[in-house]
Short mmCIF file of C-alpha atoms in Angstrom, two decimals:
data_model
loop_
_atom_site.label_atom_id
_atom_site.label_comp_id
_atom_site.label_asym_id
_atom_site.label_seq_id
_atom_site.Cartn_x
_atom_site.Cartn_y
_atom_site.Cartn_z
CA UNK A 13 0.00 0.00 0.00
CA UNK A 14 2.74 2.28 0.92
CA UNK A 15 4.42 1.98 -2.78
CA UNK A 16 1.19 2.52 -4.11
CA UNK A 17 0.61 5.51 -2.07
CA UNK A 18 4.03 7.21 -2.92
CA UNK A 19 3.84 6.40 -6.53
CA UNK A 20 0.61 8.26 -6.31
CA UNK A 21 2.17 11.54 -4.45
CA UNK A 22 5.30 11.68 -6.84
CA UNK A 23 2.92 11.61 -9.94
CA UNK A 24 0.65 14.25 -8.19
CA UNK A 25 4.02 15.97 -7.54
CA UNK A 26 5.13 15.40 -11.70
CA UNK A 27 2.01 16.97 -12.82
CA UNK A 28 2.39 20.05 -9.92
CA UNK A 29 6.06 20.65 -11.63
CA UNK A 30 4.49 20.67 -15.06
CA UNK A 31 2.02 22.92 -14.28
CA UNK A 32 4.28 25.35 -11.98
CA UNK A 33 7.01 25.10 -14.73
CA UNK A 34 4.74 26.23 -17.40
CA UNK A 35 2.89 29.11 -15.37
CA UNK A 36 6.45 30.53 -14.74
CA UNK A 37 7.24 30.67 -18.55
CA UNK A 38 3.65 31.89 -19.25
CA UNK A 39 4.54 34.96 -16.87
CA UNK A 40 8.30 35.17 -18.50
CA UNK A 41 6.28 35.77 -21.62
CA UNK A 42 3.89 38.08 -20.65
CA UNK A 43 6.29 39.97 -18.58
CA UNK A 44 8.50 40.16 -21.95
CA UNK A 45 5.58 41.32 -24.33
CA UNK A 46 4.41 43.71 -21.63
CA UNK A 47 7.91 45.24 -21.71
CA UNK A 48 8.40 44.89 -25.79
CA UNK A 49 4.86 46.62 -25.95
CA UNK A 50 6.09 49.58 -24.03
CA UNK A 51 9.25 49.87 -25.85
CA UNK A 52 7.49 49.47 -29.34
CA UNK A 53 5.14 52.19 -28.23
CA UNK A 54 8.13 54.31 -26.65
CA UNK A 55 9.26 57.32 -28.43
CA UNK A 56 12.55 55.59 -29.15
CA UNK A 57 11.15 53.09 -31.31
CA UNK A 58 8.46 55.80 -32.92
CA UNK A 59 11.18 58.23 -34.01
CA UNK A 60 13.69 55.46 -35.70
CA UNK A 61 11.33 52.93 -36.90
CA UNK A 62 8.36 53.98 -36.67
CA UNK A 63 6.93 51.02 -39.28
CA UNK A 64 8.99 48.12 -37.25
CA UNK A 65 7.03 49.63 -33.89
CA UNK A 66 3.81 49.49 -35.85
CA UNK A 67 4.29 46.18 -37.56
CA UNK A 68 5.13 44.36 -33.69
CA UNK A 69 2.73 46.37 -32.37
CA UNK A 70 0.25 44.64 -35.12
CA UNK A 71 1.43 41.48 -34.47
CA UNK A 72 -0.21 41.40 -31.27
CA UNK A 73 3.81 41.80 -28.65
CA UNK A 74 2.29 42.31 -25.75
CA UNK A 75 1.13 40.95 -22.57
CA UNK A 76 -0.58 37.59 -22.61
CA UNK A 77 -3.91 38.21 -22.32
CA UNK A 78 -5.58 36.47 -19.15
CA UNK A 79 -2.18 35.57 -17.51
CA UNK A 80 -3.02 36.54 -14.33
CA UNK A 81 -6.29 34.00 -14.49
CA UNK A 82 -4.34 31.24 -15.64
CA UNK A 83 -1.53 31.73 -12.89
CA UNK A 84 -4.52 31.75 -10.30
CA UNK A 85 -5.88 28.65 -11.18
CA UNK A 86 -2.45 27.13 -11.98
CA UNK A 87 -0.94 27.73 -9.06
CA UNK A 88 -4.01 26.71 -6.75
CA UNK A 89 -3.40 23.19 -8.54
CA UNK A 90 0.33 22.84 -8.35
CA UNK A 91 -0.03 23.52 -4.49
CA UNK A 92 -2.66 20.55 -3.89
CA UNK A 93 -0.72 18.38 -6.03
CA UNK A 94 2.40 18.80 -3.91
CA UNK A 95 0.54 18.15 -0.57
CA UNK A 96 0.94 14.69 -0.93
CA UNK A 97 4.75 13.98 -1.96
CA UNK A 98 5.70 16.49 1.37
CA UNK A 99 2.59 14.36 3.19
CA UNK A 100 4.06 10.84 2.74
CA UNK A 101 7.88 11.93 3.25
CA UNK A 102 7.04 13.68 6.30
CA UNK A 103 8.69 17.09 5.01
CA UNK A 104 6.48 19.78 6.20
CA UNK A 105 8.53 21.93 8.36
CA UNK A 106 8.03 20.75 12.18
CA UNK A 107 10.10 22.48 15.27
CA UNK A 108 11.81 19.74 17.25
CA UNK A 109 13.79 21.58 20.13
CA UNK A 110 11.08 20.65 22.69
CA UNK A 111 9.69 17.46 21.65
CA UNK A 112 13.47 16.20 20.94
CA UNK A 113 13.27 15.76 24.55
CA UNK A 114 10.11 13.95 24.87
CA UNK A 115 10.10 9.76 24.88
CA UNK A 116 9.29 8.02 21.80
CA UNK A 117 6.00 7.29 22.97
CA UNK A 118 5.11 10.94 23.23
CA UNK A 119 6.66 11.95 20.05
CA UNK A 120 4.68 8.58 18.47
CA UNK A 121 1.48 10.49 20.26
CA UNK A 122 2.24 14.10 19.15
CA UNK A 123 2.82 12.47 15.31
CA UNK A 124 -0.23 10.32 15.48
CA UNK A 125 -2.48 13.43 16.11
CA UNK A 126 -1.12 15.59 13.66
CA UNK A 127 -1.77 13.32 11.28
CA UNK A 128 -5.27 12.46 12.14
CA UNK A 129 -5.90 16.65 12.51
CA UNK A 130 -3.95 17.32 9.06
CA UNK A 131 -5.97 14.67 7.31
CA UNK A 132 -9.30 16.16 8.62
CA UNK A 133 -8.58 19.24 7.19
CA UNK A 134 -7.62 17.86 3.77
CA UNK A 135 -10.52 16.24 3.83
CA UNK A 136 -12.60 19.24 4.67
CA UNK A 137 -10.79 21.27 2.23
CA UNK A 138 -11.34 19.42 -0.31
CA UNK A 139 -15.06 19.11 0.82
CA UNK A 140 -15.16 22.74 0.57
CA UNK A 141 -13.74 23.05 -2.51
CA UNK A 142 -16.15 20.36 -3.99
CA UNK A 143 -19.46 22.90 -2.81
CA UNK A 144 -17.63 25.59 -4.57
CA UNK A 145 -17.50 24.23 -7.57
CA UNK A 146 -21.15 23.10 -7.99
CA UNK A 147 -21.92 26.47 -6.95
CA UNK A 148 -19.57 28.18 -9.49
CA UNK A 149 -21.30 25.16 -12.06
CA UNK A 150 -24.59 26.54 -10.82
CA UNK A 151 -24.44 30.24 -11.72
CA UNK A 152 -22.18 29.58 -14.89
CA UNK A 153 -19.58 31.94 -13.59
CA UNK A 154 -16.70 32.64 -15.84
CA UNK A 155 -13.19 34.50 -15.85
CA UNK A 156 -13.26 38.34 -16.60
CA UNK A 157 -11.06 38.25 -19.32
CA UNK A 158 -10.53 34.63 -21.11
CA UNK A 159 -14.43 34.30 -20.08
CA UNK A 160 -13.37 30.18 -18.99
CA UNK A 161 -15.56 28.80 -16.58
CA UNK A 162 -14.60 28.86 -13.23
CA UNK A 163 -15.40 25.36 -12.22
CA UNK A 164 -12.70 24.45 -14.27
CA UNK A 165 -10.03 25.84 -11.59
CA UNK A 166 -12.10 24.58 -8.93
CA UNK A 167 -12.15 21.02 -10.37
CA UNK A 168 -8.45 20.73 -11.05
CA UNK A 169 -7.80 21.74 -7.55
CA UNK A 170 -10.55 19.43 -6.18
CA UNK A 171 -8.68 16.74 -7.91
CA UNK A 172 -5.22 17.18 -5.99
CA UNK A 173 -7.12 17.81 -3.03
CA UNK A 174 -8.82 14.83 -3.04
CA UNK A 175 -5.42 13.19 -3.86
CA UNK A 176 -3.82 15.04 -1.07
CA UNK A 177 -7.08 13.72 1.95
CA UNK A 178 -6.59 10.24 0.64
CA UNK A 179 -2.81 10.41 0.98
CA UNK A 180 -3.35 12.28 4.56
CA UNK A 181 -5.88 9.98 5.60
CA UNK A 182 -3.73 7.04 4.64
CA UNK A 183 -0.83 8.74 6.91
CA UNK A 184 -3.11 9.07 9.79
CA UNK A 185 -3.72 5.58 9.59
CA UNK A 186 -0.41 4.52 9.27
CA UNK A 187 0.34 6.95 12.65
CA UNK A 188 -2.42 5.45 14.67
CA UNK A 189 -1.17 2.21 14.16
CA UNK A 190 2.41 3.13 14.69
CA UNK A 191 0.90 4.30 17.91
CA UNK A 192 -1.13 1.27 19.36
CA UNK A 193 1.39 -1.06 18.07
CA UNK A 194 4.80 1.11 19.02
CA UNK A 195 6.38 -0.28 15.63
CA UNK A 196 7.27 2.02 13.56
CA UNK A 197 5.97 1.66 9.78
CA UNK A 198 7.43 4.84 8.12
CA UNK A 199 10.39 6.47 9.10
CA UNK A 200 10.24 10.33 8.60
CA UNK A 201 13.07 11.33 10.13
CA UNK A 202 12.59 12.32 13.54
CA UNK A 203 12.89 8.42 15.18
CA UNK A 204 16.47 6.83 15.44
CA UNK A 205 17.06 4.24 12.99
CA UNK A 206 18.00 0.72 14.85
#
C-alpha cells in the first residue's frame, strides 16, 4: 500500500512541476511582451522605426492576455498536487527543540495526532472546494477576461485535493497504528534508525 501511495504523491508531484514550470514561462512571456509593448510604443522606437514599432505592435507583442487567471488557477493546482509527496515523506517543516526531549512514545502520540488533525482538514478542504465548484457550475460563472468557466479551476484543484485527503488519511492511519502497536511503519526522520 505504501508503494502505491508514494507512486501516487510523486505523480501528483510530476504533474504540480508541469504545471508550476509552465505558469512561470507563461509569466516570463507576458512579462516580456508587456515590456516589448512599451518599448514598441516608446518614443525611441516611434522616431527610428516607426513602421517596425507598428508592424510588432500589429502582431499582437504584448502581454498575454488572461495571464493573471491562468496563474490563479495554476498555481491553486500545483499547491494541492504537492501536498501529498511532502505528506508521505514527512517534510512539512516541524520544530523539534522541545519534543526532541520527549520519549518516543510521546513523540509517536504528538505524530499520530497531527496526522489524524492534518488529514481532517484535507478532507474538509477538499469538501469545501467540492461545494464551490457546484456552486460556481450553478451560476455559470466565468473569468473576466478569457471568459473560462470557473469550475474548471475549482475542479483541477478538487482533484489534488482529493489526492492530497486520501494520501493524509492514509498517513493518519499509518500513525495510529504506529501508535497502538509502538512499531514504527514509516520512518520520517525524527525516530532513530535501529
Amino acid at each position: 500500500m505504501h508503494k502505491f501511495m508514494s507512486g501516487l504523491a510523486r505523480i501528483m508531484a510530476v504533474l504540480g512541476g508541469i504545471v508550476l514550470t509552465l505558469l512561470i514561462l507563461l509569466t516570463c512571456l507576458s512579462i516580456a511582451g508587456r515590456l516589448l509593448n512599451g518599448f514598441f510604443h516608446g518614443g525611441f522606437m516611434q522616431s527610428v522605426a516607426p513602421g517596425f514599432a507598428a508592424w510588432m505592435i500589429d502582431l499582437g507583442v504584448g502581454p498575454v492576455n488572461g495571464d493573471f487567471e491562468l496563474v490563479e488557477s495554476g498555481v491553486a493546482f500545483a499547491i494541492f498536487a504537492f501536498i501529498p509527496l511532502c505528506q508521505i515523506t514527512s517534510g512539512h517543516a516541524s520544530v523539534d527543540i522541545l519534543t526532541n526531549s520527549f520519549s518516543a512514545g510521546v513523540n509517536r502520540f504528538l505524530r499520530m495526532v497531527t496526522e489524524v488533525v492534518f488529514a481532517a482538514v484535507l478532507v474538509l478542504i477538499a469538501w469545501k472546494l467540492f461545494d464551490g465548484m457546484v456552486s460556481k457550475m450553478r451560476y455559470g460563472e466565468t473569468t473576466f477576461l478569457l471568459q473560462f468557466p470557473i469550475w474548471w479551476a475549482y475542479a483541477a484543484s478538487l482533484f489534488g485535493a482529493v489526492i492530497s485527503a486520501i494520501v493524509g488519511i492514509y498517513m493518519a492511519l499509518v500513525r495510529i497504528y504506529e501508535f497502538a502497536t509502538g512499531r514504527i511503519v514509516i520512518w520520517d526522520g525524527v525516530e532513530v534508525h535501529p
